[in-house]
Short mmCIF file of C-alpha atoms and ligand atoms in Angstrom, two decimals:
data_model
loop_
_atom_site.label_atom_id
_atom_site.label_comp_id
_atom_site.label_asym_id
_atom_site.label_seq_id
_atom_site.Cartn_x
_atom_site.Cartn_y
_atom_site.Cartn_z
CA UNK A 20 87.19 114.23 120.48
CA UNK A 21 84.80 112.87 123.30
CA UNK A 22 83.61 109.42 122.91
CA UNK A 23 81.94 107.77 125.83
CA UNK A 24 81.66 104.04 124.71
CA UNK A 25 78.47 102.02 125.56
CA UNK A 26 79.00 98.74 127.12
CA UNK A 27 78.88 96.11 124.70
CA UNK A 28 77.59 92.48 124.73
CA UNK A 29 80.98 91.37 123.20
CA UNK A 30 83.89 93.32 124.79
CA UNK A 31 86.29 94.80 122.48
CA UNK A 32 89.46 92.60 122.12
CA UNK A 33 92.40 92.77 119.42
CA UNK A 34 91.82 90.15 116.70
CA UNK A 35 88.34 88.64 118.34
CA UNK A 36 85.11 89.11 116.54
CA UNK A 37 82.85 91.82 118.05
CA UNK A 38 79.48 91.77 116.20
CA UNK A 39 76.62 90.65 118.07
CA UNK A 40 73.75 90.68 115.70
CA UNK A 41 70.95 90.73 118.41
CA UNK A 42 72.44 93.78 120.02
CA UNK A 43 72.33 95.68 116.93
CA UNK A 44 68.77 94.56 116.07
CA UNK A 45 67.99 95.29 119.80
CA UNK A 46 69.14 98.89 119.15
CA UNK A 47 67.29 99.30 116.01
CA UNK A 48 64.13 97.83 117.57
CA UNK A 49 64.04 100.03 120.61
CA UNK A 50 65.30 103.40 119.12
CA UNK A 51 62.31 105.91 118.73
CA UNK A 52 62.97 109.16 117.01
CA UNK A 53 61.43 112.47 118.27
CA UNK A 54 62.29 115.92 116.93
CA UNK A 55 63.86 116.96 120.14
CA UNK A 56 66.14 113.64 120.07
CA UNK A 57 67.27 114.17 116.57
CA UNK A 58 67.99 117.63 117.16
CA UNK A 59 70.02 116.83 120.10
CA UNK A 60 72.02 114.32 118.49
CA UNK A 61 72.86 116.48 115.49
CA UNK A 62 74.02 118.98 117.91
CA UNK A 63 76.26 116.64 119.80
CA UNK A 64 77.86 115.70 116.57
CA UNK A 65 78.43 119.07 115.47
CA UNK A 66 80.13 119.76 118.72
CA UNK A 67 82.69 116.90 117.65
CA UNK A 68 81.42 114.31 119.61
CA UNK A 69 81.16 110.75 118.12
CA UNK A 70 77.75 109.14 118.28
CA UNK A 71 77.01 106.00 120.37
CA UNK A 72 75.10 103.01 118.78
CA UNK A 73 71.86 104.12 120.54
CA UNK A 74 72.11 107.61 118.87
CA UNK A 75 72.74 106.19 115.48
CA UNK A 76 69.85 103.90 115.38
CA UNK A 77 67.51 106.90 116.46
CA UNK A 78 69.09 108.66 113.35
CA UNK A 79 68.09 105.35 111.28
CA UNK A 80 64.76 105.48 112.53
CA UNK A 81 63.99 108.82 111.63
CA UNK A 82 61.45 108.58 108.96
CA UNK A 83 59.79 112.29 108.96
CA UNK A 84 60.85 114.06 105.73
CA UNK A 85 61.60 117.16 107.67
CA UNK A 86 63.66 115.50 110.16
CA UNK A 87 65.55 113.59 107.41
CA UNK A 88 66.16 117.03 105.93
CA UNK A 89 67.58 118.04 109.40
CA UNK A 90 69.91 115.16 109.44
CA UNK A 91 71.13 116.05 106.14
CA UNK A 92 71.61 119.68 107.12
CA UNK A 93 73.53 118.70 109.96
CA UNK A 94 75.84 116.59 107.81
CA UNK A 95 76.40 119.31 105.54
CA UNK A 96 76.99 121.85 108.29
CA UNK A 97 79.46 119.41 109.77
CA UNK A 98 81.28 118.97 106.32
CA UNK A 99 81.35 122.86 105.78
CA UNK A 100 82.40 124.00 109.40
CA UNK A 101 84.81 121.22 109.77
CA UNK A 102 86.38 119.80 106.47
CA UNK A 103 85.71 122.82 104.47
CA UNK A 104 85.19 122.25 100.68
CA UNK A 105 88.19 120.04 99.82
CA UNK A 106 87.83 116.87 97.73
CA UNK A 107 90.54 114.46 97.52
CA UNK A 108 90.86 112.99 94.17
CA UNK A 109 92.10 109.18 93.47
CA UNK A 110 91.86 106.50 90.68
CA UNK A 111 91.60 102.94 91.05
CA UNK A 112 93.87 100.33 89.27
CA UNK A 113 92.91 96.87 89.03
CA UNK A 114 95.85 94.67 88.84
CA UNK A 115 94.33 91.28 88.57
CA UNK A 116 90.85 89.59 88.54
CA UNK A 117 91.74 85.96 89.00
CA UNK A 118 89.73 84.91 92.09
CA UNK A 119 89.37 81.78 93.80
CA UNK A 120 86.29 82.95 95.69
CA UNK A 121 82.67 83.02 94.29
CA UNK A 122 80.92 85.95 95.97
CA UNK A 123 77.73 85.85 94.07
CA UNK A 124 77.51 89.70 93.40
CA UNK A 125 80.97 90.01 91.76
CA UNK A 126 81.99 89.73 88.24
CA UNK A 127 85.41 88.10 89.36
CA UNK A 128 83.82 85.15 90.76
CA UNK A 129 85.23 81.89 90.21
CA UNK A 130 82.20 80.25 88.46
CA UNK A 131 81.87 83.24 86.09
CA UNK A 132 83.41 81.74 82.84
CA UNK A 133 82.15 84.60 80.85
CA UNK A 134 84.85 86.93 82.81
CA UNK A 135 88.01 87.75 80.72
CA UNK A 136 90.70 87.09 83.26
CA UNK A 137 94.05 89.00 83.22
CA UNK A 138 96.75 89.97 85.49
CA UNK A 139 99.11 92.83 84.76
CA UNK A 140 102.85 92.18 84.34
CA UNK A 141 105.00 94.92 85.51
CA UNK A 142 105.49 96.49 81.95
CA UNK A 143 101.53 96.61 81.79
CA UNK A 144 101.47 98.36 85.37
CA UNK A 145 104.13 100.75 84.25
CA UNK A 146 102.36 101.61 81.07
CA UNK A 147 99.08 101.97 82.80
CA UNK A 148 100.51 104.24 85.29
CA UNK A 149 102.09 106.38 82.75
CA UNK A 150 98.71 106.92 81.44
CA UNK A 151 97.38 107.81 84.73
CA UNK A 152 100.34 110.24 85.19
CA UNK A 153 99.59 111.74 81.97
CA UNK A 154 95.99 112.66 82.88
CA UNK A 155 97.27 114.16 86.24
CA UNK A 156 96.60 111.36 88.73
CA UNK A 157 98.89 111.38 91.87
CA UNK A 158 96.94 108.94 94.11
CA UNK A 159 96.01 105.32 93.47
CA UNK A 160 94.22 102.49 94.93
CA UNK A 161 95.38 99.19 93.46
CA UNK A 162 92.67 96.57 93.44
CA UNK A 163 93.06 92.72 93.32
CA UNK A 164 90.87 89.58 93.13
CA UNK A 165 91.65 86.73 95.89
CA UNK A 166 94.07 84.41 94.30
CA UNK A 167 97.28 82.52 95.14
CA UNK A 168 99.04 84.27 92.58
CA UNK A 169 98.45 87.53 94.33
CA UNK A 170 100.72 87.02 97.48
CA UNK A 171 101.83 89.56 99.63
CA UNK A 172 105.24 89.76 97.80
CA UNK A 173 103.27 90.20 94.54
CA UNK A 174 101.29 92.85 95.80
CA UNK A 175 104.25 94.50 97.31
CA UNK A 176 106.04 94.38 94.09
CA UNK A 177 103.18 96.06 92.36
CA UNK A 178 103.24 98.88 94.67
CA UNK A 179 106.84 99.27 94.25
CA UNK A 180 106.48 99.51 90.56
CA UNK A 181 103.60 101.92 90.90
CA UNK A 182 105.91 104.32 92.88
CA UNK A 183 108.73 104.00 90.50
CA UNK A 184 107.05 105.33 87.21
CA UNK A 185 107.81 109.19 86.76
CA UNK A 186 106.73 110.36 83.51
CA UNK A 187 107.27 114.31 82.84
CA UNK A 188 105.92 116.02 86.10
CA UNK A 189 103.90 112.95 86.85
CA UNK A 190 104.55 110.58 89.70
CA UNK A 191 102.30 108.49 92.15
CA UNK A 192 102.61 109.82 95.49
CA UNK A 193 100.08 107.53 97.52
CA UNK A 194 99.25 104.06 96.91
CA UNK A 195 96.39 102.66 98.58
CA UNK A 196 95.51 98.77 98.53
CA UNK A 197 91.92 97.05 98.23
CA UNK A 198 92.73 93.17 98.46
CA UNK A 199 91.93 90.10 100.26
CA UNK A 200 92.76 89.79 103.95
CA UNK A 201 96.12 88.46 105.06
CA UNK A 202 97.90 87.15 108.07
CA UNK A 203 100.05 89.69 110.00
CA UNK A 204 103.23 88.58 108.24
CA UNK A 205 101.61 89.26 105.03
CA UNK A 206 100.53 92.84 105.86
CA UNK A 207 104.08 93.54 107.21
CA UNK A 208 105.41 92.74 103.75
CA UNK A 209 102.85 94.87 102.26
CA UNK A 210 103.55 97.85 104.60
CA UNK A 211 107.16 97.73 103.93
CA UNK A 212 106.36 98.81 100.09
CA UNK A 213 105.09 101.99 101.51
CA UNK A 214 101.31 101.77 101.29
CA UNK A 215 98.86 104.29 102.45
CA UNK A 216 95.39 102.88 103.33
CA UNK A 217 94.71 99.20 103.20
CA UNK A 218 90.82 98.71 102.52
CA UNK A 219 88.85 95.61 103.27
CA UNK A 220 85.21 95.86 102.99
CA UNK A 221 83.03 93.27 105.27
CA UNK A 222 80.41 93.34 102.44
CA UNK A 223 77.66 92.73 105.06
CA UNK A 224 78.13 92.52 108.84
CA UNK A 225 75.30 90.05 109.22
CA UNK A 226 76.67 86.58 109.38
CA UNK A 227 73.52 84.86 108.28
CA UNK A 228 73.28 86.83 105.02
CA UNK A 229 77.05 86.73 104.40
CA UNK A 230 77.04 83.05 104.56
CA UNK A 231 74.55 82.93 101.64
CA UNK A 232 76.83 84.91 99.26
CA UNK A 233 80.23 83.65 100.33
CA UNK A 234 79.67 79.88 100.02
CA UNK A 235 83.31 78.56 99.36
CA UNK A 236 86.70 79.92 99.26
CA UNK A 237 88.60 81.65 101.93
CA UNK A 238 86.05 84.55 102.09
CA UNK A 239 83.43 82.16 103.30
CA UNK A 240 85.08 82.48 106.81
CA UNK A 241 83.10 85.61 108.20
CA UNK A 242 85.33 86.08 111.37
CA UNK A 243 88.60 85.81 109.38
CA UNK A 244 87.36 88.77 107.27
CA UNK A 245 86.13 90.56 110.42
CA UNK A 246 89.30 90.67 112.25
CA UNK A 247 91.42 91.31 109.19
CA UNK A 248 92.09 94.87 109.72
CA UNK A 249 93.05 93.99 113.36
CA UNK A 250 95.82 91.95 111.93
CA UNK A 251 96.78 94.93 109.74
CA UNK A 252 96.85 97.16 112.85
CA UNK A 253 99.01 94.25 114.60
CA UNK A 254 101.21 94.66 111.40
CA UNK A 255 101.76 98.30 111.90
CA UNK A 256 99.49 99.19 109.36
CA UNK A 257 97.51 102.05 111.14
CA UNK A 258 95.78 103.43 108.32
CA UNK A 259 92.65 101.00 107.48
CA UNK A 260 89.63 101.37 105.61
CA UNK A 261 86.36 99.66 106.38
CA UNK A 262 83.30 99.37 104.23
CA UNK A 263 79.99 97.74 103.54
CA UNK A 264 78.42 96.44 100.26
CA UNK A 265 75.10 97.96 100.41
CA UNK A 266 72.33 96.05 98.82
CA UNK A 267 73.18 92.32 100.30
CA UNK A 268 71.55 92.97 103.79
CA UNK A 269 69.34 95.43 105.60
CA UNK A 270 71.21 98.88 105.13
CA UNK A 271 70.11 99.80 108.81
CA UNK A 272 72.07 96.85 110.09
CA UNK A 273 75.10 97.48 108.34
CA UNK A 274 75.32 101.14 108.98
CA UNK A 275 75.03 100.25 112.70
CA UNK A 276 77.75 97.66 112.24
CA UNK A 277 80.45 99.99 110.48
CA UNK A 278 80.08 102.26 113.55
CA UNK A 279 80.55 99.32 115.73
CA UNK A 280 83.58 98.30 113.65
CA UNK A 281 84.91 101.90 114.25
CA UNK A 282 84.45 101.62 117.97
CA UNK A 283 86.12 98.38 118.02
CA UNK A 284 89.13 99.63 116.19
CA UNK A 285 89.14 102.69 118.38
CA UNK A 286 88.96 100.47 121.36
CA UNK A 287 91.64 97.97 120.56
CA UNK A 288 94.03 100.31 118.77
CA UNK A 289 93.17 104.05 119.64
CA UNK A 290 92.64 104.80 116.26
CA UNK A 291 89.50 104.53 114.06
CA UNK A 292 89.25 103.70 110.39
CA UNK A 293 91.16 106.27 108.06
CA UNK A 294 88.14 105.87 105.67
CA UNK A 295 84.51 104.31 105.30
CA UNK A 296 83.21 103.28 101.89
CA UNK A 297 79.75 102.36 101.16
CA UNK A 298 79.72 100.86 97.61
CA UNK A 299 76.06 99.92 96.38
CA UNK A 300 75.58 96.84 94.22
CA UNK A 301 75.82 97.37 90.60
CA UNK A 302 75.29 95.54 87.51
CA UNK A 303 78.11 92.79 86.92
CA UNK A 304 79.03 90.12 84.49
CA UNK A 305 76.37 87.29 84.61
CA UNK A 306 74.79 89.03 87.84
CA UNK A 307 71.96 87.36 88.93
CA UNK A 308 71.08 88.38 92.37
CA UNK A 309 67.83 89.34 94.37
CA UNK A 310 67.08 93.15 94.78
CA UNK A 311 65.26 92.64 98.21
CA UNK A 312 67.81 94.66 99.83
CA UNK A 313 68.99 96.98 97.41
CA UNK A 314 69.07 100.62 98.59
CA UNK A 315 67.23 103.55 96.85
CA UNK A 316 68.84 106.94 96.29
CA UNK A 317 67.04 108.57 99.16
CA UNK A 318 68.01 106.11 101.83
CA UNK A 319 71.37 105.99 100.34
CA UNK A 320 71.65 109.94 100.65
CA UNK A 321 70.30 109.54 104.28
CA UNK A 322 72.81 106.61 105.25
CA UNK A 323 75.65 108.71 104.05
CA UNK A 324 74.48 111.68 106.01
CA UNK A 325 74.13 109.44 109.12
CA UNK A 326 77.58 107.97 108.78
CA UNK A 327 79.11 111.58 108.48
CA UNK A 328 77.33 112.58 111.85
CA UNK A 329 78.37 109.35 113.34
CA UNK A 330 81.89 109.26 112.74
CA UNK A 331 82.78 112.92 112.18
CA UNK A 332 86.72 112.59 111.72
CA UNK A 333 86.51 109.68 109.25
CA UNK A 334 87.09 110.21 105.48
CA UNK A 335 84.40 109.03 103.29
CA UNK A 336 84.61 107.84 99.87
CA UNK A 337 82.13 107.79 97.01
CA UNK A 338 83.12 105.96 93.78
CA UNK A 339 82.32 106.20 90.35
CA UNK A 340 79.70 103.31 90.84
CA UNK A 341 77.18 106.13 91.41
CA UNK A 342 76.05 108.40 88.49
CA UNK A 343 77.54 111.95 88.13
CA UNK A 344 74.27 113.64 89.19
CA UNK A 345 73.95 111.58 92.39
CA UNK A 346 77.80 112.30 93.31
CA UNK A 347 77.46 115.90 92.74
CA UNK A 348 74.67 116.14 95.30
CA UNK A 349 76.00 113.60 97.88
CA UNK A 350 79.33 115.33 97.98
CA UNK A 351 77.89 118.01 100.26
CA UNK A 352 76.74 115.54 102.76
CA UNK A 353 80.51 114.68 103.99
CA UNK A 354 82.06 112.96 101.22
CA UNK A 355 85.76 113.55 101.25
CA UNK A 356 87.19 111.46 98.60
CA UNK A 357 86.07 110.51 95.06
CA UNK A 358 87.55 108.87 92.03
CA UNK A 359 87.87 110.57 88.91
CA UNK A 360 88.77 109.41 85.26
CA UNK A 361 87.89 106.05 86.37
CA UNK A 362 88.37 102.73 84.29
CA UNK A 363 87.99 99.44 85.83
CA UNK A 364 88.57 97.18 82.92
CA UNK A 365 91.98 95.63 83.29
CA UNK A 366 94.54 97.30 81.24
CA UNK A 367 92.03 100.19 80.01
CA UNK A 368 93.78 103.39 81.04
CA UNK A 369 96.27 102.65 77.90
CA UNK A 370 93.35 102.55 75.80
CA UNK A 371 92.91 106.34 75.92
CA UNK A 372 89.99 106.51 73.43
CA UNK A 373 87.77 104.02 74.81
CA UNK A 374 85.40 104.35 77.73
CA UNK A 375 84.41 101.34 79.90
CA UNK A 376 81.86 99.15 77.90
CA UNK A 377 82.91 95.47 78.41
CA UNK A 378 81.32 94.15 81.62
CA UNK A 379 83.10 90.82 81.19
CA UNK A 380 86.39 92.69 81.63
CA UNK A 381 85.39 94.58 84.83
CA UNK A 382 84.06 93.73 88.22
CA UNK A 383 81.04 95.62 87.88
CA UNK A 384 79.40 98.40 85.72
CA UNK A 385 80.45 102.11 86.78
CA UNK A 386 78.04 104.80 86.11
CA UNK A 387 80.34 107.87 86.04
CA UNK A 388 82.83 107.86 83.32
CA UNK A 389 83.61 111.59 83.24
CA UNK A 390 87.32 112.11 82.58
CA UNK A 391 89.53 113.32 85.61
CA UNK A 392 89.46 116.79 83.97
CA UNK A 393 85.76 116.99 83.53
CA UNK A 394 85.29 116.07 87.31
CA UNK A 395 87.73 118.74 88.37
CA UNK A 396 86.13 121.28 86.04
CA UNK A 397 82.85 120.57 87.66
CA UNK A 398 84.09 120.54 91.23
CA UNK A 399 85.67 124.01 90.58
CA UNK A 400 82.23 125.07 89.10
CA UNK A 401 80.54 123.87 92.33
CA UNK A 402 83.18 125.92 94.38
CA UNK A 403 84.72 122.73 95.61
CA UNK A 404 88.56 122.40 96.05
CA UNK A 405 90.05 119.57 94.21
CA UNK A 406 93.03 118.09 95.91
CA UNK A 407 95.84 115.42 95.38
CA UNK A 408 97.37 116.00 98.71
CA UNK A 409 99.34 113.15 100.07
CA UNK A 410 101.16 114.97 102.71
CA UNK A 411 100.00 113.68 106.10
CA UNK A 412 101.24 110.08 105.37
CA UNK A 413 104.63 111.08 103.95
CA UNK A 414 105.09 113.44 106.90
CA UNK A 415 104.08 110.72 109.35
CA UNK A 416 100.91 112.29 110.30
CA UNK A 417 99.00 109.05 110.30
CA UNK A 418 97.18 106.94 113.01
CA UNK A 419 96.07 109.66 115.32
CA UNK A 420 92.41 109.24 114.30
CA UNK A 421 91.22 112.66 115.08
CA UNK A 422 94.08 114.67 113.80
CA UNK A 423 92.52 116.43 110.82
CA UNK A 424 89.54 117.08 113.07
CA UNK A 425 90.43 118.02 116.64
CA UNK A 426 93.79 119.85 116.30
CA UNK A 427 92.73 123.32 116.09
CA UNK A 428 93.47 125.03 112.70
CA UNK A 429 94.76 121.85 111.19
CA UNK A 430 92.68 122.06 108.17
CA UNK A 431 93.60 125.69 107.61
CA UNK A 432 97.32 125.12 108.12
CA UNK A 433 97.75 121.91 106.03
CA UNK A 434 95.05 120.57 104.24
CA UNK A 435 93.83 123.62 102.52
CA UNK A 436 97.20 125.03 101.65
CA UNK A 437 98.25 121.32 100.14
CA UNK A 438 95.04 121.36 98.33
CA UNK A 439 95.92 124.84 96.62
CA UNK A 440 99.39 123.57 96.05
CA UNK A 441 98.38 120.25 94.28
CA UNK A 442 95.63 121.85 92.18
CA UNK A 443 98.03 124.40 91.10
CA UNK A 444 100.59 121.75 89.93
CA UNK A 445 97.51 120.02 88.09
CA UNK A 446 96.46 123.31 86.52
CA UNK A 447 100.16 124.04 85.36
CA UNK A 448 100.80 120.61 83.95
CA UNK A 449 97.34 118.91 82.80
CA UNK A 450 94.57 121.29 82.54
CA UNK A 451 93.07 122.73 79.52
CA UNK A 452 93.05 126.64 79.37
CA UNK A 453 89.44 126.88 80.37
CA UNK A 454 89.75 124.74 83.43
CA UNK A 455 92.90 126.61 84.30
CA UNK A 456 91.44 129.81 84.18
CA UNK A 457 88.74 128.76 86.37
CA UNK A 458 91.02 126.99 88.87
CA UNK A 459 93.58 129.85 89.40
CA UNK A 460 90.28 132.09 90.24
CA UNK A 461 89.25 129.57 92.65
CA UNK A 462 92.78 129.55 94.27
CA UNK A 463 92.63 133.22 94.50
CA UNK A 464 89.53 133.06 96.38
CA UNK A 465 90.66 130.40 98.64
CA UNK A 466 93.51 132.42 99.50
CA UNK A 467 91.49 135.45 100.35
CA UNK A 468 89.35 133.53 102.58
CA UNK A 469 92.38 132.46 104.86
CA UNK A 470 92.73 134.59 107.87
CA UNK A 471 96.36 133.81 108.63
CA UNK A 472 98.43 136.25 106.68
CA UNK A 473 101.70 134.21 107.37
CA UNK A 474 100.35 131.08 105.74
CA UNK A 475 98.74 133.02 103.07
CA UNK A 476 102.05 134.60 102.15
CA UNK A 477 104.03 131.15 102.22
CA UNK A 478 101.44 129.75 99.81
CA UNK A 479 101.77 132.78 97.51
CA UNK A 480 105.59 132.19 97.55
CA UNK A 481 105.12 128.29 96.94
CA UNK A 482 102.58 128.99 94.13
CA UNK A 483 105.21 131.16 92.32
CA UNK A 484 107.69 128.12 92.75
CA UNK A 485 105.21 125.73 91.09
CA UNK A 486 104.69 128.22 88.39
CA UNK A 487 108.20 128.29 87.76
CA UNK A 488 108.53 124.52 87.71
CA UNK A 489 109.05 123.18 90.97
CA UNK A 490 106.82 120.22 91.98
CA UNK A 491 105.81 118.41 95.36
CA UNK A 492 105.99 121.18 97.72
CA UNK A 493 103.86 120.56 100.83
CA UNK A 494 103.12 121.50 104.19
N1 SAM B 520 88.90 90.68 96.00
C1 SAM B 520 89.13 91.44 97.27
C2 SAM B 520 88.22 91.28 98.30
O1 SAM B 520 87.08 90.69 97.95
O2 SAM B 520 88.38 91.58 99.33
C3 SAM B 520 89.22 92.88 96.86
C4 SAM B 520 87.88 93.33 96.78
S1 SAM B 520 86.99 93.55 95.34
C5 SAM B 520 88.19 93.64 94.15
C6 SAM B 520 86.37 95.34 95.81
C7 SAM B 520 85.07 95.56 96.40
O3 SAM B 520 83.91 95.64 95.39
C8 SAM B 520 84.43 94.25 97.13
O4 SAM B 520 84.95 94.31 98.56
C9 SAM B 520 82.93 94.83 97.05
O5 SAM B 520 82.56 95.40 98.08
C10 SAM B 520 82.91 95.49 95.80
N2 SAM B 520 81.97 94.85 94.66
C11 SAM B 520 82.22 93.45 94.31
N3 SAM B 520 80.91 93.43 93.55
C12 SAM B 520 80.30 94.42 93.36
C13 SAM B 520 79.24 94.83 92.54
N4 SAM B 520 78.58 94.00 91.71
N5 SAM B 520 78.73 96.11 92.60
C14 SAM B 520 79.40 97.14 93.28
N6 SAM B 520 80.54 96.91 94.22
C15 SAM B 520 81.12 95.36 94.12
FE1 SF4 B 521 86.90 87.65 94.26
FE2 SF4 B 521 86.66 90.06 95.80
FE3 SF4 B 521 84.91 89.58 93.67
FE4 SF4 B 521 84.76 88.03 95.75
S1 SF4 B 521 84.45 90.54 95.60
S2 SF4 B 521 84.66 87.27 93.67
S3 SF4 B 521 86.79 87.88 96.53
S4 SF4 B 521 87.24 89.97 93.52
#
């Protein structure tokens, strides 16, 4: 992957802030969009070159409907040609919602006395995970409020409990984390427990706006949060996830800043973020927030397509905050991971007959409460390949940011075969007959499309092993 960085007003140094708002605003005010420029930028991205801030600003400033279509088509082609049709599935598990911060947009904020506070103990975590395994989940993200109780040791313990639960053929093979920023020592303790990605969202990168949402508590320190994933890197966590909460400030600024953050991590650690998240504000318990910066569906779709083109190698996560119809549409513009069967009320996975309902028990309202199987079934219908693959991090293939993207044949050699094998496990162990039939037909089609006969043969042999009860085979 070729990337020629621009010169920034604040040079990138590890653990030093890197956002200059004037610089970003300047790019946005100067960039003009013409048909030729937009097409050139899309072509650059399709040839696997990262976009610089000026180019991203040009795409952002594109308002002609036909050109926006070209951007979306570019993102669709990039996804199709480079990533194929795999969608990785995971589930969030909220461990505790006590919080000493008071983020005005969040149902867990300390001043919200309507919130029902709860922290799962080991037994409850165990039971929640048994339920998750019973539905076929293999990958989790554990989520925590920011509270003194949720120390690095506490978080590491919950990760270990998660990995220890084995029910039937069920097991959790990758645990990611979304929790408050830590010191380097804290990150090290959590790394020891064997985590995948550590996610921290900056919420908004525009400090003046950030201040108004985070008035007190640890999170009020903008730069401490901004540099948190540098500390994670220093602690040896080379798999980090960035994100912005869209609706807090002008989306154009935050898209630029996400790309700037990516450049910073590349410049300092030679590895960009493993994932980018782009949650939009949803209703929450006692939410009272101005809607000035809320992002409509059209802009949301556009910004996702722009991010796909700007950072072609990075995983992109679209959560159940968004409704099913929008997720189905947006998937094609470059999303690589979605959650399925999501429940965000504390302790709710064991209550198998209840859907999310009580806003005071969760962080916000989700808008897609389809079961994991419903999602898998619909993905298969759409000719997408559901995947529970956890191979790369277990094989030590982490860090190198352009791995999937730039090693020739990587997707065909590893990703597609592992998606097929993990889907096959799901079909054997958890799928109702109707989904299983469709799933096996899709697997046949995928095998047919592979051109390497040797890989095809090996996958076929492994599928036989899976049908005979062997589990957790990967490339
Ligand atoms: N407490 C930790 C922190 O703030 O870093 C963990 C993150 S929080 C449990 C997960 C993310 O949810 C936040 O970073 C924020 O982006 C998002 N979030 C908070 N309130 C939200 C809302 N009302 N709608 C959608 N997403 C929200
Ligand atoms: Fe607490 Fe995180 Fe919610 Fe802020 S976003 S109130 S830190 S849980």
